[in-house]
PDB file of C-alpha atoms and ligand atoms in Angstrom:
ATOM      1  CA  MET A 958     -25.937  -5.240  -9.593  1.00  0.00           C
ATOM      2  CA  ASN A 959     -24.583  -6.540  -6.272  1.00  0.00           C
ATOM      3  CA  LEU A 960     -21.098  -7.887  -6.749  1.00  0.00           C
ATOM      4  CA  LEU A 961     -20.775  -8.765  -3.070  1.00  0.00           C
ATOM      5  CA  GLU A 962     -23.435  -9.868  -0.618  1.00  0.00           C
ATOM      6  CA  VAL A 963     -22.601 -10.499   3.014  1.00  0.00           C
ATOM      7  CA  CYS A 964     -25.477 -12.040   4.947  1.00  0.00           C
ATOM      8  CA  ASN A 965     -25.675 -12.517   8.726  1.00  0.00           C
ATOM      9  CA  ILE A 966     -22.024 -13.315   9.312  1.00  0.00           C
ATOM     10  CA  CYS A 967     -21.114 -14.346  12.867  1.00  0.00           C
ATOM     11  CA  LYS A 968     -17.567 -15.154  13.873  1.00  0.00           C
ATOM     12  CA  THR A 969     -16.378 -16.156  17.329  1.00  0.00           C
ATOM     13  CA  TYR A 970     -12.766 -16.850  18.244  1.00  0.00           C
ATOM     14  CA  GLY A 971     -12.140 -19.214  21.143  1.00  0.00           C
ATOM     15  CA  GLU A 972     -14.644 -20.747  23.510  1.00  0.00           C
ATOM     16  CA  GLY A 973     -16.241 -20.295  26.913  1.00  0.00           C
ATOM     17  CA  GLU A 974     -15.063 -17.401  29.028  1.00  0.00           C
ATOM     18  CA  THR A 975     -12.312 -16.386  26.629  1.00  0.00           C
ATOM     19  CA  ALA A 976     -14.587 -16.369  23.558  1.00  0.00           C
ATOM     20  CA  VAL A 977     -14.372 -13.214  21.433  1.00  0.00           C
ATOM     21  CA  HIS A 978     -17.437 -12.417  19.344  1.00  0.00           C
ATOM     22  CA  ALA A 979     -15.517 -10.713  16.574  1.00  0.00           C
ATOM     23  CA  LEU A 980     -18.469 -10.342  14.155  1.00  0.00           C
ATOM     24  CA  LYS A 981     -22.105 -10.170  15.184  1.00  0.00           C
ATOM     25  CA  ASN A 982     -24.684 -10.652  12.445  1.00  0.00           C
ATOM     26  CA  VAL A 983     -22.946  -8.562   9.851  1.00  0.00           C
ATOM     27  CA  SER A 984     -24.869  -7.951   6.621  1.00  0.00           C
ATOM     28  CA  PHE A 985     -24.276  -5.576   3.727  1.00  0.00           C
ATOM     29  CA  SER A 986     -23.982  -5.572  -0.028  1.00  0.00           C
ATOM     30  CA  VAL A 987     -21.739  -3.783  -2.483  1.00  0.00           C
ATOM     31  CA  ASN A 988     -22.375  -2.890  -6.101  1.00  0.00           C
ATOM     32  CA  LYS A 989     -20.077  -3.735  -8.953  1.00  0.00           C
ATOM     33  CA  GLY A 990     -17.497  -0.986  -9.301  1.00  0.00           C
ATOM     34  CA  GLU A 991     -18.233   0.508  -5.897  1.00  0.00           C
ATOM     35  CA  TYR A 992     -15.405   1.679  -3.645  1.00  0.00           C
ATOM     36  CA  VAL A 993     -16.172   1.021   0.018  1.00  0.00           C
ATOM     37  CA  ALA A 994     -14.087   2.025   3.025  1.00  0.00           C
ATOM     38  CA  ILE A 995     -14.281   0.095   6.291  1.00  0.00           C
ATOM     39  CA  VAL A 996     -13.368   2.035   9.405  1.00  0.00           C
ATOM     40  CA  GLY A 997     -13.400   1.233  13.117  1.00  0.00           C
ATOM     41  CA  GLU A 998     -11.247   1.028  16.203  1.00  0.00           C
ATOM     42  CA  SER A 999      -8.432  -1.444  16.634  1.00  0.00           C
ATOM     43  CA  GLY A1000      -9.859  -4.866  17.545  1.00  0.00           C
ATOM     44  CA  SER A1001     -13.356  -4.011  16.289  1.00  0.00           C
ATOM     45  CA  GLY A1002     -13.417  -6.836  13.725  1.00  0.00           C
ATOM     46  CA  LYS A1003     -12.399  -5.190  10.420  1.00  0.00           C
ATOM     47  CA  SER A1004      -9.697  -7.683   9.410  1.00  0.00           C
ATOM     48  CA  THR A1005     -11.878 -10.567  10.538  1.00  0.00           C
ATOM     49  CA  LEU A1006     -14.591  -9.292   8.195  1.00  0.00           C
ATOM     50  CA  LEU A1007     -12.205  -8.911   5.268  1.00  0.00           C
ATOM     51  CA  ASN A1008     -10.843 -12.409   5.888  1.00  0.00           C
ATOM     52  CA  MET A1009     -14.393 -13.791   5.695  1.00  0.00           C
ATOM     53  CA  ILE A1010     -15.089 -11.956   2.430  1.00  0.00           C
ATOM     54  CA  GLY A1011     -11.891 -13.388   0.969  1.00  0.00           C
ATOM     55  CA  ALA A1012     -12.748 -16.838   2.386  1.00  0.00           C
ATOM     56  CA  LEU A1013      -9.408 -16.912   4.174  1.00  0.00           C
ATOM     57  CA  ASP A1014     -11.412 -18.041   7.183  1.00  0.00           C
ATOM     58  CA  ARG A1015     -14.952 -19.343   7.693  1.00  0.00           C
ATOM     59  CA  PRO A1016     -17.700 -17.927   9.905  1.00  0.00           C
ATOM     60  CA  GLU A1017     -19.890 -20.103  12.180  1.00  0.00           C
ATOM     61  CA  MET A1018     -22.915 -18.608  10.543  1.00  0.00           C
ATOM     62  CA  GLY A1019     -23.808 -16.612   7.483  1.00  0.00           C
ATOM     63  CA  LYS A1020     -23.235 -16.437   3.780  1.00  0.00           C
ATOM     64  CA  VAL A1021     -20.955 -14.503   1.431  1.00  0.00           C
ATOM     65  CA  THR A1022     -21.760 -14.276  -2.266  1.00  0.00           C
ATOM     66  CA  ILE A1023     -19.286 -12.850  -4.769  1.00  0.00           C
ATOM     67  CA  ALA A1024     -20.363 -12.466  -8.400  1.00  0.00           C
ATOM     68  CA  GLY A1025     -23.298 -14.759  -7.689  1.00  0.00           C
ATOM     69  CA  ARG A1026     -21.211 -17.551  -6.168  1.00  0.00           C
ATOM     70  CA  ASN A1027     -21.659 -18.700  -2.576  1.00  0.00           C
ATOM     71  CA  ILE A1028     -18.007 -18.852  -1.570  1.00  0.00           C
ATOM     72  CA  PHE A1029     -18.455 -21.086   1.460  1.00  0.00           C
ATOM     73  CA  SER A1030     -20.138 -23.776  -0.610  1.00  0.00           C
ATOM     74  CA  MET A1031     -16.935 -24.345  -2.603  1.00  0.00           C
ATOM     75  CA  ASN A1032     -14.341 -26.944  -1.700  1.00  0.00           C
ATOM     76  CA  ASP A1033     -10.727 -25.897  -1.085  1.00  0.00           C
ATOM     77  CA  ARG A1034      -9.630 -26.469  -4.646  1.00  0.00           C
ATOM     78  CA  GLU A1035     -12.550 -24.548  -6.167  1.00  0.00           C
ATOM     79  CA  LEU A1036     -11.991 -21.798  -3.656  1.00  0.00           C
ATOM     80  CA  THR A1037      -8.290 -21.481  -4.441  1.00  0.00           C
ATOM     81  CA  ILE A1038      -9.051 -21.079  -8.130  1.00  0.00           C
ATOM     82  CA  PHE A1039     -11.991 -18.742  -7.514  1.00  0.00           C
ATOM     83  CA  ARG A1040      -9.889 -16.579  -5.217  1.00  0.00           C
ATOM     84  CA  ARG A1041      -7.006 -16.416  -7.655  1.00  0.00           C
ATOM     85  CA  ARG A1042      -9.274 -15.333 -10.515  1.00  0.00           C
ATOM     86  CA  ASN A1043     -11.736 -13.088  -8.750  1.00  0.00           C
ATOM     87  CA  ILE A1044     -10.154 -11.575  -5.667  1.00  0.00           C
ATOM     88  CA  GLY A1045      -7.125  -9.313  -5.388  1.00  0.00           C
ATOM     89  CA  PHE A1046      -5.633  -9.061  -1.902  1.00  0.00           C
ATOM     90  CA  ILE A1047      -3.528  -6.161  -0.689  1.00  0.00           C
ATOM     91  CA  PHE A1048      -2.253  -6.396   2.864  1.00  0.00           C
ATOM     92  CA  GLN A1049      -0.423  -3.956   5.070  1.00  0.00           C
ATOM     93  CA  ALA A1050       2.594  -6.235   5.060  1.00  0.00           C
ATOM     94  CA  PHE A1051       3.300  -6.429   1.371  1.00  0.00           C
ATOM     95  CA  ASN A1052       3.875 -10.217   1.229  1.00  0.00           C
ATOM     96  CA  LEU A1053       6.108  -9.974  -1.825  1.00  0.00           C
ATOM     97  CA  ILE A1054       8.259 -12.949  -2.726  1.00  0.00           C
ATOM     98  CA  PRO A1055      11.822 -11.858  -1.861  1.00  0.00           C
ATOM     99  CA  GLU A1056      13.548 -13.941  -4.563  1.00  0.00           C
ATOM    100  CA  LEU A1057      11.394 -12.552  -7.379  1.00  0.00           C
ATOM    101  CA  THR A1058      11.833  -9.240  -9.162  1.00  0.00           C
ATOM    102  CA  VAL A1059       9.164  -6.540  -9.355  1.00  0.00           C
ATOM    103  CA  GLU A1060       7.945  -7.844 -12.699  1.00  0.00           C
ATOM    104  CA  GLN A1061       7.970 -11.488 -11.588  1.00  0.00           C
ATOM    105  CA  ASN A1062       6.072 -10.663  -8.401  1.00  0.00           C
ATOM    106  CA  ILE A1063       3.343  -8.905 -10.387  1.00  0.00           C
ATOM    107  CA  ILE A1064       2.816 -11.709 -12.900  1.00  0.00           C
ATOM    108  CA  PHE A1065       3.197 -14.537 -10.366  1.00  0.00           C
ATOM    109  CA  PRO A1066      -0.544 -15.118  -9.652  1.00  0.00           C
ATOM    110  CA  VAL A1067      -1.214 -15.445 -13.372  1.00  0.00           C
ATOM    111  CA  LEU A1068       1.572 -18.002 -13.759  1.00  0.00           C
ATOM    112  CA  LEU A1069       0.145 -19.918 -10.801  1.00  0.00           C
ATOM    113  CA  ASP A1070      -3.095 -20.115 -12.752  1.00  0.00           C
ATOM    114  CA  TYR A1071      -1.259 -21.528 -15.806  1.00  0.00           C
ATOM    115  CA  GLN A1072      -2.307 -18.493 -17.839  1.00  0.00           C
ATOM    116  CA  LYS A1073      -0.228 -16.476 -20.235  1.00  0.00           C
ATOM    117  CA  PRO A1074       0.643 -13.078 -18.742  1.00  0.00           C
ATOM    118  CA  ASP A1075      -0.744 -10.105 -20.649  1.00  0.00           C
ATOM    119  CA  ARG A1076       2.511  -8.297 -21.430  1.00  0.00           C
ATOM    120  CA  ALA A1077       0.812  -5.128 -22.625  1.00  0.00           C
ATOM    121  CA  TYR A1078      -1.122  -4.862 -19.373  1.00  0.00           C
ATOM    122  CA  LEU A1079       2.084  -5.492 -17.414  1.00  0.00           C
ATOM    123  CA  GLU A1080       3.725  -2.565 -19.223  1.00  0.00           C
ATOM    124  CA  GLU A1081       0.707  -0.384 -18.547  1.00  0.00           C
ATOM    125  CA  LEU A1082       0.678  -1.262 -14.855  1.00  0.00           C
ATOM    126  CA  LEU A1083       4.421  -0.750 -14.447  1.00  0.00           C
ATOM    127  CA  LYS A1084       3.957   2.652 -16.032  1.00  0.00           C
ATOM    128  CA  VAL A1085       1.008   3.825 -13.934  1.00  0.00           C
ATOM    129  CA  LEU A1086       2.583   2.424 -10.799  1.00  0.00           C
ATOM    130  CA  ASN A1087       5.777   4.256 -11.703  1.00  0.00           C
ATOM    131  CA  LEU A1088       7.836   1.074 -11.456  1.00  0.00           C
ATOM    132  CA  SER A1089       9.153   0.705 -15.016  1.00  0.00           C
ATOM    133  CA  GLU A1090      12.686   1.579 -13.971  1.00  0.00           C
ATOM    134  CA  ARG A1091      12.551  -0.821 -11.061  1.00  0.00           C
ATOM    135  CA  ARG A1092      11.134  -3.787 -12.932  1.00  0.00           C
ATOM    136  CA  ASN A1093      14.213  -5.957 -12.420  1.00  0.00           C
ATOM    137  CA  HIS A1094      14.789  -5.026  -8.798  1.00  0.00           C
ATOM    138  CA  LEU A1095      14.157  -7.350  -5.879  1.00  0.00           C
ATOM    139  CA  PRO A1096      11.755  -6.266  -3.109  1.00  0.00           C
ATOM    140  CA  ASN A1097      14.597  -5.557  -0.656  1.00  0.00           C
ATOM    141  CA  GLN A1098      16.012  -3.069  -3.158  1.00  0.00           C
ATOM    142  CA  LEU A1099      12.818  -0.991  -3.068  1.00  0.00           C
ATOM    143  CA  SER A1100      11.379   1.651  -0.772  1.00  0.00           C
ATOM    144  CA  GLY A1101       8.239   0.898   1.263  1.00  0.00           C
ATOM    145  CA  GLY A1102       6.047   2.853  -1.135  1.00  0.00           C
ATOM    146  CA  GLN A1103       7.518   1.063  -4.134  1.00  0.00           C
ATOM    147  CA  GLN A1104       6.954  -2.334  -2.500  1.00  0.00           C
ATOM    148  CA  GLN A1105       3.372  -1.352  -1.779  1.00  0.00           C
ATOM    149  CA  ARG A1106       2.895  -0.386  -5.429  1.00  0.00           C
ATOM    150  CA  VAL A1107       4.221  -3.799  -6.498  1.00  0.00           C
ATOM    151  CA  ALA A1108       1.664  -5.441  -4.181  1.00  0.00           C
ATOM    152  CA  ILE A1109      -1.041  -3.336  -5.820  1.00  0.00           C
ATOM    153  CA  GLY A1110       0.204  -4.291  -9.278  1.00  0.00           C
ATOM    154  CA  ARG A1111       0.085  -7.934  -8.307  1.00  0.00           C
ATOM    155  CA  ALA A1112      -3.489  -7.573  -6.991  1.00  0.00           C
ATOM    156  CA  LEU A1113      -4.616  -5.783 -10.162  1.00  0.00           C
ATOM    157  CA  PHE A1114      -2.809  -7.919 -12.729  1.00  0.00           C
ATOM    158  CA  THR A1115      -5.314 -10.781 -12.673  1.00  0.00           C
ATOM    159  CA  ARG A1116      -8.105  -8.211 -13.233  1.00  0.00           C
ATOM    160  CA  PRO A1117     -10.075  -9.465 -10.208  1.00  0.00           C
ATOM    161  CA  SER A1118     -13.694  -8.412  -9.836  1.00  0.00           C
ATOM    162  CA  ILE A1119     -13.060  -7.429  -6.224  1.00  0.00           C
ATOM    163  CA  ILE A1120     -10.026  -6.011  -4.440  1.00  0.00           C
ATOM    164  CA  LEU A1121      -9.743  -6.525  -0.676  1.00  0.00           C
ATOM    165  CA  ALA A1122      -7.259  -4.187   0.937  1.00  0.00           C
ATOM    166  CA  ASP A1123      -6.352  -4.213   4.643  1.00  0.00           C
ATOM    167  CA  GLU A1124      -4.761  -0.865   5.487  1.00  0.00           C
ATOM    168  CA  PRO A1125      -2.784  -0.790   2.263  1.00  0.00           C
ATOM    169  CA  THR A1126      -1.204   2.516   3.150  1.00  0.00           C
ATOM    170  CA  GLY A1127      -0.519   1.734   6.791  1.00  0.00           C
ATOM    171  CA  ASN A1128       3.234   1.756   6.237  1.00  0.00           C
ATOM    172  CA  LEU A1129       3.371   4.783   3.973  1.00  0.00           C
ATOM    173  CA  ASP A1130       3.703   8.521   4.497  1.00  0.00           C
ATOM    174  CA  THR A1131       0.892  10.886   3.546  1.00  0.00           C
ATOM    175  CA  GLN A1132       2.263  11.705   0.097  1.00  0.00           C
ATOM    176  CA  ASN A1133       2.802   8.063  -0.862  1.00  0.00           C
ATOM    177  CA  SER A1134      -0.537   7.044   0.654  1.00  0.00           C
ATOM    178  CA  SER A1135      -2.540   9.413  -1.474  1.00  0.00           C
ATOM    179  CA  GLU A1136      -0.596   8.435  -4.614  1.00  0.00           C
ATOM    180  CA  VAL A1137      -1.197   4.750  -3.940  1.00  0.00           C
ATOM    181  CA  ILE A1138      -4.909   5.306  -3.346  1.00  0.00           C
ATOM    182  CA  THR A1139      -5.247   7.400  -6.484  1.00  0.00           C
ATOM    183  CA  LEU A1140      -3.590   4.671  -8.551  1.00  0.00           C
ATOM    184  CA  LEU A1141      -5.775   1.999  -7.076  1.00  0.00           C
ATOM    185  CA  LYS A1142      -8.939   3.989  -7.705  1.00  0.00           C
ATOM    186  CA  GLU A1143      -7.977   4.816 -11.276  1.00  0.00           C
ATOM    187  CA  ALA A1144      -7.191   1.222 -12.132  1.00  0.00           C
ATOM    188  CA  ALA A1145     -10.345  -0.034 -10.416  1.00  0.00           C
ATOM    189  CA  SER A1146     -12.621   2.444 -12.161  1.00  0.00           C
ATOM    190  CA  LYS A1147     -11.080   1.673 -15.541  1.00  0.00           C
ATOM    191  CA  TYR A1148     -11.905  -2.024 -15.180  1.00  0.00           C
ATOM    192  CA  GLU A1149     -15.059  -1.559 -13.068  1.00  0.00           C
ATOM    193  CA  GLN A1150     -13.501  -3.345 -10.139  1.00  0.00           C
ATOM    194  CA  THR A1151     -14.997  -3.259  -6.668  1.00  0.00           C
ATOM    195  CA  ILE A1152     -12.759  -2.132  -3.799  1.00  0.00           C
ATOM    196  CA  ILE A1153     -13.258  -2.915  -0.125  1.00  0.00           C
ATOM    197  CA  MET A1154     -10.601  -1.101   1.851  1.00  0.00           C
ATOM    198  CA  ILE A1155      -9.909  -1.004   5.577  1.00  0.00           C
ATOM    199  CA  THR A1156      -8.341   2.267   6.597  1.00  0.00           C
ATOM    200  CA  HIS A1157      -7.609   4.293   9.690  1.00  0.00           C
ATOM    201  CA  ASN A1158      -7.019   7.323   7.543  1.00  0.00           C
ATOM    202  CA  ARG A1159      -9.937   9.711   7.615  1.00  0.00           C
ATOM    203  CA  SER A1160      -9.229  11.442   4.329  1.00  0.00           C
ATOM    204  CA  ILE A1161      -8.858   8.116   2.517  1.00  0.00           C
ATOM    205  CA  ALA A1162     -12.186   6.966   3.989  1.00  0.00           C
ATOM    206  CA  GLN A1163     -13.798  10.196   2.816  1.00  0.00           C
ATOM    207  CA  SER A1164     -12.651   9.548  -0.735  1.00  0.00           C
ATOM    208  CA  ALA A1165     -14.679   6.314  -0.846  1.00  0.00           C
ATOM    209  CA  ASP A1166     -18.155   5.956  -2.359  1.00  0.00           C
ATOM    210  CA  ARG A1167     -19.431   4.585   0.937  1.00  0.00           C
ATOM    211  CA  VAL A1168     -18.152   4.165   4.482  1.00  0.00           C
ATOM    212  CA  LEU A1169     -18.965   1.191   6.711  1.00  0.00           C
ATOM    213  CA  GLN A1170     -18.023   1.299  10.357  1.00  0.00           C
ATOM    214  CA  VAL A1171     -17.325  -1.777  12.466  1.00  0.00           C
ATOM    215  CA  SER A1172     -17.734  -1.278  16.188  1.00  0.00           C
ATOM    216  CA  ASP A1173     -17.248  -4.222  18.537  1.00  0.00           C
ATOM    217  CA  GLY A1174     -18.249  -6.663  15.794  1.00  0.00           C
ATOM    218  CA  VAL A1175     -21.332  -4.714  14.708  1.00  0.00           C
ATOM    219  CA  LEU A1176     -21.454  -3.060  11.322  1.00  0.00           C
ATOM    220  CA  THR A1177     -23.050   0.313  10.619  1.00  0.00           C
ATOM    221  CA  ASP A1178     -23.522   1.637   7.125  1.00  0.00           C
ATOM    222  CA  PHE A1179     -22.897   5.375   6.924  1.00  0.00           C
ATOM    223  CA  GLY A1180     -24.255   5.493   3.427  1.00  0.00           C
ATOM    224  CA  ARG A1181     -22.893   7.200   0.429  1.00  0.00           C
ATOM    225  CA  CYS A1182     -20.618  10.145   0.977  1.00  0.00           C
ATOM    226  CA  ARG A1183     -20.582  11.278  -2.628  1.00  0.00           C
ATOM    227  CA  GLU A1184     -22.687  10.594  -5.656  1.00  0.00           C
TER     228      GLU A1184
HETATM  229  N1  ATP B 380      -7.025 -15.736  15.528  1.00  0.00           N
HETATM  230  C1  ATP B 380      -7.633 -15.128  16.551  1.00  0.00           C
HETATM  231  N2  ATP B 380      -7.862 -15.756  17.702  1.00  0.00           N
HETATM  232  C2  ATP B 380      -8.501 -15.165  18.725  1.00  0.00           C
HETATM  233  N3  ATP B 380      -8.967 -13.897  18.694  1.00  0.00           N
HETATM  234  C3  ATP B 380      -8.768 -13.208  17.553  1.00  0.00           C
HETATM  235  C4  ATP B 380      -8.092 -13.774  16.423  1.00  0.00           C
HETATM  236  N4  ATP B 380      -8.051 -12.855  15.440  1.00  0.00           N
HETATM  237  C5  ATP B 380      -8.663 -11.754  15.928  1.00  0.00           C
HETATM  238  N5  ATP B 380      -9.097 -11.968  17.196  1.00  0.00           N
HETATM  239  C6  ATP B 380      -9.855 -11.018  18.042  1.00  0.00           C
HETATM  240  O1  ATP B 380     -11.012 -10.608  17.319  1.00  0.00           O
HETATM  241  C7  ATP B 380     -11.237  -9.208  17.464  1.00  0.00           C
HETATM  242  C8  ATP B 380     -11.245  -8.538  16.099  1.00  0.00           C
HETATM  243  O2  ATP B 380      -9.954  -8.618  15.541  1.00  0.00           O
HETATM  244  P1  ATP B 380      -9.580  -7.974  14.123  1.00  0.00           P
HETATM  245  O3  ATP B 380      -8.217  -8.424  13.760  1.00  0.00           O
HETATM  246  O4  ATP B 380     -10.677  -8.282  13.168  1.00  0.00           O
HETATM  247  O5  ATP B 380      -9.612  -6.420  14.475  1.00  0.00           O
HETATM  248  P2  ATP B 380      -9.323  -5.145  13.546  1.00  0.00           P
HETATM  249  O6  ATP B 380     -10.562  -4.300  13.573  1.00  0.00           O
HETATM  250  O7  ATP B 380      -8.802  -5.568  12.231  1.00  0.00           O
HETATM  251  O8  ATP B 380      -8.183  -4.383  14.392  1.00  0.00           O
HETATM  252  P3  ATP B 380      -6.898  -3.549  13.880  1.00  0.00           P
HETATM  253  O9  ATP B 380      -7.399  -2.199  13.469  1.00  0.00           O
HETATM  254  O10 ATP B 380      -6.052  -3.477  15.118  1.00  0.00           O
HETATM  255  O11 ATP B 380      -6.231  -4.307  12.786  1.00  0.00           O
HETATM  256  C9  ATP B 380     -10.129  -8.698  18.385  1.00  0.00           C
HETATM  257  O12 ATP B 380     -10.670  -8.585  19.682  1.00  0.00           O
HETATM  258  C10 ATP B 380      -9.067  -9.765  18.311  1.00  0.00           C
HETATM  259  O13 ATP B 380      -8.355  -9.840  19.531  1.00  0.00           O
HETATM  260 MG1   MG B 381      -6.893  -5.408  11.300  1.00  0.00          MG
END
């Protein structure tokens, strides 16, 4: 089953002579539970594409369907709720809330949704993310890798159907990067979550089910690298 369908997306920034055609007729689909890496040179359009999939921005043309819903047909309120419940974002800059502890940062999206946090799942996540002993620390009391793991915990805690990650290991060393990716993959496979991850790291890309390359706004599907 296709969890994500991207159909003929075109995105242009600016107008006239300074216009940048950041995405040119991009189409692809992703199965439920699939782990897809997006690679490509700096400025090729990877983040623009991820922003469209997460409906953080709108294209001039094209359609994105997640779990059967056309995301651009929703109004802002519907979209906010849909995003909160279905999409987990992990950015290179961790975007943690500085005044909240590790634990509070992780459960925050669920509180925003007026839901009761699943305490057992919180414990499980803190354990797998190796953050149990840091649960009451503030972000500025954590290392970069620990902050990144909190951001991952926060993205996973709502059990989204799709996780969009923009260079989630960009600020981490090799050891921490591979640990973070392993954790993310384990959690995603346990709950059959789909991952779309932008990475410049070749070995991380090779660990994906499929690699898509963006080159000057054009997407090429390199197919499955492992079965
Ligand atoms: N808000 C914006 N206004 C104008 N141009 C933009 C804007 N955002 C991105 N661009 C341009 O669109 C193109 C694609 O940018 P994008 O951020 O998607 O690249 P990227 O592949 O994510 O690069 P990187 O690997 O450096 O993060 C670039 O040429 C960029 O300069
Ligand atoms: Mg980018």
